Short mmCIF file of C-alpha atoms (C1' of nucleotides) in Angstrom, two decimals:
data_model
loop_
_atom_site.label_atom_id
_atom_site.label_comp_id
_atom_site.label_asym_id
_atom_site.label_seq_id
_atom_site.Cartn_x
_atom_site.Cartn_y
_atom_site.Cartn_z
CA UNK A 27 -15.02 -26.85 -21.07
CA UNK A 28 -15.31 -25.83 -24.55
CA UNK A 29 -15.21 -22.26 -25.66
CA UNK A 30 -18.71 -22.23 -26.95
CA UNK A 31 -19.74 -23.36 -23.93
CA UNK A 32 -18.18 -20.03 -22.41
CA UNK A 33 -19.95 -18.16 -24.38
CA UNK A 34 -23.49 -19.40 -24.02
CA UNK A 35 -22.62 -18.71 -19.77
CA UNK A 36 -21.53 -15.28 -20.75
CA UNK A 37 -23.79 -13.97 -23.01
CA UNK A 38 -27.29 -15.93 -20.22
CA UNK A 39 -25.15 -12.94 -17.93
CA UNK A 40 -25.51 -10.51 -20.51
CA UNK A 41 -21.55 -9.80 -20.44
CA UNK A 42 -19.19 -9.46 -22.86
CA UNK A 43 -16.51 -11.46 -24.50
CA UNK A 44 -13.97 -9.05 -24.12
CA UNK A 45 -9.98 -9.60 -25.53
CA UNK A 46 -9.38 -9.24 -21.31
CA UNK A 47 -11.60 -12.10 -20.77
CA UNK A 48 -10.61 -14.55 -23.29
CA UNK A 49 -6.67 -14.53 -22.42
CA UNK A 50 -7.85 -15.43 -19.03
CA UNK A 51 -9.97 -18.17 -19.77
CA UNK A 52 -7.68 -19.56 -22.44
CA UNK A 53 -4.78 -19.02 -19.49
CA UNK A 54 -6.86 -21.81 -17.25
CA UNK A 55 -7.45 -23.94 -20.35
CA UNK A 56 -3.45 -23.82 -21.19
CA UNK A 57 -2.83 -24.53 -17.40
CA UNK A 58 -4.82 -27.70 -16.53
CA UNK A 59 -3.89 -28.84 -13.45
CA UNK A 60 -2.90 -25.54 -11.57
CA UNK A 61 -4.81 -23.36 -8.69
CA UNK A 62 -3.86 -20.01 -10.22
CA UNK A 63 -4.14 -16.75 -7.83
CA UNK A 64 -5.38 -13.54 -8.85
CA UNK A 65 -1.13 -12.38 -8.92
CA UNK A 66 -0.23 -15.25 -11.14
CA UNK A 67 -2.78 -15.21 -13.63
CA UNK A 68 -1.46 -11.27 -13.68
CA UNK A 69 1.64 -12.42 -13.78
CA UNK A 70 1.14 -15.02 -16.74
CA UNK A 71 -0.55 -12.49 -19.05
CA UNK A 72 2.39 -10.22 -18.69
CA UNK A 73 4.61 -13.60 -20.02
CA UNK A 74 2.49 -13.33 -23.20
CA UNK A 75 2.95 -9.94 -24.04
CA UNK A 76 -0.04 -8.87 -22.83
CA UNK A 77 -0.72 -6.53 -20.07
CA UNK A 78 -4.47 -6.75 -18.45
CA UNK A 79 -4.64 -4.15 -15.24
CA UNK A 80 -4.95 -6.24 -11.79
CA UNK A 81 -8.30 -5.08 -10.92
CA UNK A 82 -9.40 -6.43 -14.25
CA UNK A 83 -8.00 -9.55 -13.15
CA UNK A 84 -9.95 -9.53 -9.90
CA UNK A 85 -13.34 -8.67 -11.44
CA UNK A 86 -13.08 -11.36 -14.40
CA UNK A 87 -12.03 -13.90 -11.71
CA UNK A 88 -15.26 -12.98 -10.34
CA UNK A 89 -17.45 -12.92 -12.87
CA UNK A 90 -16.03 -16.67 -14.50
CA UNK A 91 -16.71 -17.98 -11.08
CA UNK A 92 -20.32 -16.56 -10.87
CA UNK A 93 -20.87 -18.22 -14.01
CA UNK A 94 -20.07 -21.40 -12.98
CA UNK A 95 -16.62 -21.42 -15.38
CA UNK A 96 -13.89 -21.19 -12.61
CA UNK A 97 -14.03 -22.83 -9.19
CA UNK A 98 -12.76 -20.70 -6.23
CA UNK A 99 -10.72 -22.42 -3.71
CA UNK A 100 -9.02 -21.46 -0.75
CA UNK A 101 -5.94 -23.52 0.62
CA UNK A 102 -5.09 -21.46 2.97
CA UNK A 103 -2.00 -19.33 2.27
CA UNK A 104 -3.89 -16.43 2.29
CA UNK A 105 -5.13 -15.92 -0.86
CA UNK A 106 -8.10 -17.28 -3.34
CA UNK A 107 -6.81 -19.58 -6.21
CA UNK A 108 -9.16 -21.10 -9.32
CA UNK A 109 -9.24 -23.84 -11.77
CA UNK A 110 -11.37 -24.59 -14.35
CA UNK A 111 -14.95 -25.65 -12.83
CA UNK A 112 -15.18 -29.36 -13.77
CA UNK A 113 -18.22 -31.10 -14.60
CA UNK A 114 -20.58 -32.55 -12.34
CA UNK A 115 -19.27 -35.83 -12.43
CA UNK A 116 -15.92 -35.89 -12.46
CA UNK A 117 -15.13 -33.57 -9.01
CA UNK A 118 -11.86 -34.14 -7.59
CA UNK A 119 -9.96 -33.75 -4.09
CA UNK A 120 -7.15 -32.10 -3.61
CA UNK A 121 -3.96 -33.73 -1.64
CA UNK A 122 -1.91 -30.76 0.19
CA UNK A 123 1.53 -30.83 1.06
CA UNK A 124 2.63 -28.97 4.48
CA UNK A 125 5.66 -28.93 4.04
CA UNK A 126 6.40 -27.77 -0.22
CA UNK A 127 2.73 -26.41 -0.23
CA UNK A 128 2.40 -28.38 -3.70
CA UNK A 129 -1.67 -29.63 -4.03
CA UNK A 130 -2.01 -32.85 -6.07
CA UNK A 131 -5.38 -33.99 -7.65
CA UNK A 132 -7.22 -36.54 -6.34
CA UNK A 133 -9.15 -38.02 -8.59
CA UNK A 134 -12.46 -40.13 -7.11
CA UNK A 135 -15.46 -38.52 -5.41
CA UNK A 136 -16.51 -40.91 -2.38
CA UNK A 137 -19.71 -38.43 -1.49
CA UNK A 138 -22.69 -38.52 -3.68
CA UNK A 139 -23.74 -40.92 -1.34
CA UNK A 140 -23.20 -39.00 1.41
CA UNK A 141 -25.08 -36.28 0.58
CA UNK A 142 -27.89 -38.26 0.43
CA UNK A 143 -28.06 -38.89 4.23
CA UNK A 144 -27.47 -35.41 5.11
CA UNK A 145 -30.49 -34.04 3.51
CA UNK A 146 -32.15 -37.29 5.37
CA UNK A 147 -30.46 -36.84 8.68
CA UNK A 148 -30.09 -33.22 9.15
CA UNK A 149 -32.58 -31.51 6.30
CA UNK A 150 -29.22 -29.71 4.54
CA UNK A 151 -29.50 -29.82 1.05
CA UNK A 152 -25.77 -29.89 0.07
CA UNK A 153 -24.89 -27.96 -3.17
CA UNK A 154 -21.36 -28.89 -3.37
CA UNK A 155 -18.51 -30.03 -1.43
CA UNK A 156 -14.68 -29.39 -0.61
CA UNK A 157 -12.24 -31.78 0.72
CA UNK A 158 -8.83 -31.44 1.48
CA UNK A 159 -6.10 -33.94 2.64
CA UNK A 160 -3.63 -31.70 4.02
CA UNK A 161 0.47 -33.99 4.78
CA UNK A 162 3.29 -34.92 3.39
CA UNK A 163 3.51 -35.45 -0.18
CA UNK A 164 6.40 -38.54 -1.19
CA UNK A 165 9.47 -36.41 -1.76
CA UNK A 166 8.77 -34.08 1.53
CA UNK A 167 8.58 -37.97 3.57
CA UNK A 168 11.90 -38.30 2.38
CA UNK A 169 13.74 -35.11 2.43
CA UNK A 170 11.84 -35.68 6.53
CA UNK A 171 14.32 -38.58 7.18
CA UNK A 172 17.38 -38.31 6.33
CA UNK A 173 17.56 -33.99 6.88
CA UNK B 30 -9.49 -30.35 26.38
CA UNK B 31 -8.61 -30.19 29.52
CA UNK B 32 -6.73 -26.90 31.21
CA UNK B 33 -3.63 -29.39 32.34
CA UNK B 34 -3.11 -30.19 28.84
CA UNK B 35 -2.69 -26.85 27.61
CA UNK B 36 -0.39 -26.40 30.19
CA UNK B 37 1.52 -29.07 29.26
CA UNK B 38 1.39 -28.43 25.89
CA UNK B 39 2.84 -24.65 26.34
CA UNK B 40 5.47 -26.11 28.31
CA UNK B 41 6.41 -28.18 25.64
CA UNK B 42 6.69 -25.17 23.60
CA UNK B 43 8.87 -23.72 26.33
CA UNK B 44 5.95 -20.73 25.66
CA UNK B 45 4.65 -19.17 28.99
CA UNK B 46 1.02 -19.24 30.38
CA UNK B 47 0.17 -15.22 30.13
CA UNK B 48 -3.22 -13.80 31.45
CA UNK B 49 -4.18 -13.16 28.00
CA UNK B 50 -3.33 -16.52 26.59
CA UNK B 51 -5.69 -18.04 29.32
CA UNK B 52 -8.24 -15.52 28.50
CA UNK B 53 -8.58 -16.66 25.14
CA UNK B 54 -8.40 -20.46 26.05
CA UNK B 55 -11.01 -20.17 28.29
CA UNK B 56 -13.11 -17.94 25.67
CA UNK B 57 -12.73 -20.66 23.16
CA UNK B 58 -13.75 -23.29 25.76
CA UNK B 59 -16.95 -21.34 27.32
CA UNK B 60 -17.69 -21.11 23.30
CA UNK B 61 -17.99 -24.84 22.00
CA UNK B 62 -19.76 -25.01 18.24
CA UNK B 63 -18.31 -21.32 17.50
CA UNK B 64 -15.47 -20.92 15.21
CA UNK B 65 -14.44 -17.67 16.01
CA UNK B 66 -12.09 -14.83 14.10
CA UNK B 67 -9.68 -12.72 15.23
CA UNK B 68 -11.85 -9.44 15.59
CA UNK B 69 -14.29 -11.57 17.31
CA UNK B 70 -11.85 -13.02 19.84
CA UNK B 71 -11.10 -9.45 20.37
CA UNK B 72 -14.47 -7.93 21.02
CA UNK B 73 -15.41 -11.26 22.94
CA UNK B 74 -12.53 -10.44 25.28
CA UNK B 75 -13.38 -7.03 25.52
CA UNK B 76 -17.06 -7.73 26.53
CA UNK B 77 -15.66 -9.19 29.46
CA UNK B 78 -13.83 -5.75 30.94
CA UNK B 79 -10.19 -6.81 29.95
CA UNK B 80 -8.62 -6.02 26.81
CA UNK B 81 -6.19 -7.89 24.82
CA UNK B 82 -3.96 -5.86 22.32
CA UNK B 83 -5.06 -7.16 18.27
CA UNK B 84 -1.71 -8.13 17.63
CA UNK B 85 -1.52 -10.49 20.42
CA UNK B 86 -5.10 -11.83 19.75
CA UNK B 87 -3.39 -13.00 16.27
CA UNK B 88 -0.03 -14.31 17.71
CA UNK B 89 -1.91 -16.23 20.22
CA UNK B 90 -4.33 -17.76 18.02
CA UNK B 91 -1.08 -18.77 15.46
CA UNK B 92 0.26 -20.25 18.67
CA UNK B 93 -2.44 -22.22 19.89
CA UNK B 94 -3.24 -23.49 16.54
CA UNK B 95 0.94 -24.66 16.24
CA UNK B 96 0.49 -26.33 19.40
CA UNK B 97 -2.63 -28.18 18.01
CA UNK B 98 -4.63 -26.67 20.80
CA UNK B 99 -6.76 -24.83 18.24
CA UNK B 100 -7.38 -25.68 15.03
CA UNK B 101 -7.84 -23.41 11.84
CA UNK B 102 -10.70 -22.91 9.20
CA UNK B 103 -11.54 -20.95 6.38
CA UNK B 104 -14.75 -20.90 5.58
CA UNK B 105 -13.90 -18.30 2.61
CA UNK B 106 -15.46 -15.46 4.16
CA UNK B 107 -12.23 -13.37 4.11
CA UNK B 108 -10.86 -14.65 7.22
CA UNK B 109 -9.59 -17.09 9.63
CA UNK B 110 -11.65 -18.53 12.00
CA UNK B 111 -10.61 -20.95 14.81
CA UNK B 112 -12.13 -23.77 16.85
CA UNK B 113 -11.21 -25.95 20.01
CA UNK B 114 -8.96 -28.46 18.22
CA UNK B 115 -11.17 -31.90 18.77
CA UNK B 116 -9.33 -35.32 19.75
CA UNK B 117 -8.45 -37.53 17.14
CA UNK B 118 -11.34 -39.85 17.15
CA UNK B 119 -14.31 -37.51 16.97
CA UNK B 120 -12.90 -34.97 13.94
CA UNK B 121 -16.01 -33.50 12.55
CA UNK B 122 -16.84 -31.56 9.42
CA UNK B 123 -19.04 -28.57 8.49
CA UNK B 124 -22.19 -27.82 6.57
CA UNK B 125 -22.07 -24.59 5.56
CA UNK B 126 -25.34 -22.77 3.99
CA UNK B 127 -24.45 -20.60 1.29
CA UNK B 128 -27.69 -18.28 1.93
CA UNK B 129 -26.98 -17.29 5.39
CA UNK B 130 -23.66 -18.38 6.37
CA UNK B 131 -24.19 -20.66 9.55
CA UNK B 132 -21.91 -23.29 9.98
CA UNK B 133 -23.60 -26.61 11.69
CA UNK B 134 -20.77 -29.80 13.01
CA UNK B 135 -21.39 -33.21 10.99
CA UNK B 136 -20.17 -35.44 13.44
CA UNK B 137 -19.37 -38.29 11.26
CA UNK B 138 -15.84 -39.23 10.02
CA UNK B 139 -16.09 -41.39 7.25
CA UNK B 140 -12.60 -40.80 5.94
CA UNK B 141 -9.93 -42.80 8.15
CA UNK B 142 -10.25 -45.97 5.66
CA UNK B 143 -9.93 -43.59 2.93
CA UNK B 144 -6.08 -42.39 4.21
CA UNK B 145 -4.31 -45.19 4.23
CA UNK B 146 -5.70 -45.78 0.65
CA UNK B 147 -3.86 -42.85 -0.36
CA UNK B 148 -0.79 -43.71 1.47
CA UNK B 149 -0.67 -46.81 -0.82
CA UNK B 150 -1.59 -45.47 -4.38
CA UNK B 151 -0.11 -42.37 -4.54
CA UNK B 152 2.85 -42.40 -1.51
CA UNK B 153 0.89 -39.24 0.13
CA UNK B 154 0.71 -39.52 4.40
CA UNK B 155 -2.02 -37.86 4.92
CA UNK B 156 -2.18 -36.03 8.67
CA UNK B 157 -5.36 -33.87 8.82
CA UNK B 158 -8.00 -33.82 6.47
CA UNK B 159 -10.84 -30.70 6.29
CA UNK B 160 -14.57 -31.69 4.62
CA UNK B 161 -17.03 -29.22 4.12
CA UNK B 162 -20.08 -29.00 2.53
CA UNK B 163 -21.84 -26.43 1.23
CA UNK B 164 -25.45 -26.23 0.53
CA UNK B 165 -28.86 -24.75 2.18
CA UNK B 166 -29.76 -25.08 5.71
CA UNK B 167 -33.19 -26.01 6.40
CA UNK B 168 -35.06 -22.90 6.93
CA UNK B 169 -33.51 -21.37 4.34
CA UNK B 170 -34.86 -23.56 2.04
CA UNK B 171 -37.76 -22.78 2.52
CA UNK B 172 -37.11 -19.23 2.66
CA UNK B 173 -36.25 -19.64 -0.84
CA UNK B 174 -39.53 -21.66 -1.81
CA UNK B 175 -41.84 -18.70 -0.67
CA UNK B 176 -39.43 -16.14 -0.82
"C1'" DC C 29 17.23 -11.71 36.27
"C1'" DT C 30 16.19 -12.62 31.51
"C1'" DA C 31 14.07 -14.93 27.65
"C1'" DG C 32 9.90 -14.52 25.98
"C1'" DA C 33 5.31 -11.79 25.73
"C1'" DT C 34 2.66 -7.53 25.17
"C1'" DG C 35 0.89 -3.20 23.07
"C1'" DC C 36 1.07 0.20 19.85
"C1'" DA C 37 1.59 1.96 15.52
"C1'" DA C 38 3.20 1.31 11.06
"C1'" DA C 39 3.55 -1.69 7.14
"C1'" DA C 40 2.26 -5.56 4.25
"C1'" DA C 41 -0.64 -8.28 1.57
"C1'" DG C 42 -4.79 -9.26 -0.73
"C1'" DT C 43 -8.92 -7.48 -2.50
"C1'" DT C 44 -12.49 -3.96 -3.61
"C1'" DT C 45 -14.22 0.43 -5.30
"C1'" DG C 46 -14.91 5.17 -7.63
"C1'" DC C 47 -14.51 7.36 -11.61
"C1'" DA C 48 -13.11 8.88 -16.12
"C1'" DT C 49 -12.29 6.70 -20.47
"C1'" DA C 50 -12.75 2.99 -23.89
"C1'" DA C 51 -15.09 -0.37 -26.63
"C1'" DG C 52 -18.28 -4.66 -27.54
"C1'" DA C 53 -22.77 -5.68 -29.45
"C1'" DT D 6 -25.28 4.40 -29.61
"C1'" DC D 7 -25.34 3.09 -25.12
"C1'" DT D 8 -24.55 -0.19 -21.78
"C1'" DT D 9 -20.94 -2.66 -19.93
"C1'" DA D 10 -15.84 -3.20 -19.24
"C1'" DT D 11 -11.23 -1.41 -18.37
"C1'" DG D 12 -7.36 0.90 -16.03
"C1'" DC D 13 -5.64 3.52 -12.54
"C1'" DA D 14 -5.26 5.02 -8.03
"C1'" DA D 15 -7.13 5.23 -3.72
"C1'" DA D 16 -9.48 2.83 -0.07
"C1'" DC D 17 -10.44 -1.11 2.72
"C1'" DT D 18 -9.76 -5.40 5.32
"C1'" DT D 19 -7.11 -8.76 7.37
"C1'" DT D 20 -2.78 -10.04 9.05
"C1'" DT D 21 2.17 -9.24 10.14
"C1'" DT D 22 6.12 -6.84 11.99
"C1'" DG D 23 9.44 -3.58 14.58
"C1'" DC D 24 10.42 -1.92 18.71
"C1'" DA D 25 10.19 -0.25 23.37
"C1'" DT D 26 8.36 -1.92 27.55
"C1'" DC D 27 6.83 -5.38 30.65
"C1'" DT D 28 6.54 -9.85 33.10
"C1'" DA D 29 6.21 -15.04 34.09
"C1'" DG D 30 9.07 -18.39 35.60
#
DNA sequence: CTAGATGCAAAAAGTTTGCATAAGA
DNA sequence: TCTTATGCAAACTTTTTGCATCTAG
């Protein structure tokens, strides 16, 4: 996502680009890759000599993922993590680990098609999607085997 | 799934069959389709003149979800919710509508071909899998046409 | 009898909110 | 200038934990 980009969605909100804002953004763009929580991308500022107050944190979270900039996503250890939204056709998967808790990419989308025969079958217009292969990733198979 | 399983799955566990535990079993099974919390486990049980202490409502649940009796969703409203755990060969996904927050089942698993796939490109054993999608239901479609 | 389960209350963890102050546009 | 954003602390919600007591097997 380019930064102009950002700032056509922020200014259709009528919000601000404030210096709060832009570290955070620029954090995710720095970070490709990673499902930051709220406490790590507090964290990270702090690292850059920068100090942004954790409600701050929560509330531009919010905001960048109202505007379509950052993608919320839950993996279920109790807390909301984010990545940069990517564009329509290029949505990925996620691959889980159970045991490490690392999350891989996973790069096709098998589902336009499917969404297609929902709205046929069952009259739900889907919107978006979220799919999650939670296992083992390679090293966690091994480190299984021979513990 | 049947009452003898869950027996023999406790046992397993070497975890004892309480009054409580088969209160909540029993809730979940008189219950199909709902994915229930933990406050609404509670009040559920409560309804029905006993009364099971919060905490244990949550240890249960944690239990019965290790034991792969129940199985665990987060449909990122803030908390968990749980559901009978289905048998391998009929795993379902969700549609959920984004305007007023029911859930429907999609009965269709289209992703067993898909695992093994992963196995071989990227070493990843995949051993559960969770698909939602999220969209608008049917009526509220059209709530938002003439709204 | 005794390991494991319960209930209560307190604590933790994550997130949200009220309000006075600060600062983009 | 004036609306919106920030920071802090307090509040809120969900979940976990410590401990004394109880109970299924």
């Amino acid at each position: 996502m380019q930064i102009a980009e950002v700032l056509q969605k922020l200014e259709q909100g009528a919000r601000r680009l404030t210096p709060q804002r832009e570290v955070i953004i620029r954090l995710f763009a720095e970070h490709p890759g990673r499902h930051l929580s709220a406490e790590e991308v507090h964290a990270l500022v702090k690292e850059e000599a920068s100090e942004i107050g954790l409600a701050t944190v929560y509330r531009t979270l919010e905001l960048l993922t109202e505007l379509g900039i950052l993608q919320r996503i839950n993996f279920g250890d109790g807390r909301a993590r984010y990545e940069l939204n990517q564009e329509e056709p290029h949505r990925h998967h996620h691959l889980v680990c159970m045991r490490c808790g690392r999350v891989e990419e996973y790069g096709e989308d098998l589902l336009d098609s499917l969404e297609g025969r929902i709205l046929e079958e069952r009259g739900f217009k889907v919107l978006d999607h979220e799919l999650k292969f939670y296992g083992l990733c390679r090293s966690c198979q091994k480190a299984q085997g021979h513990h």
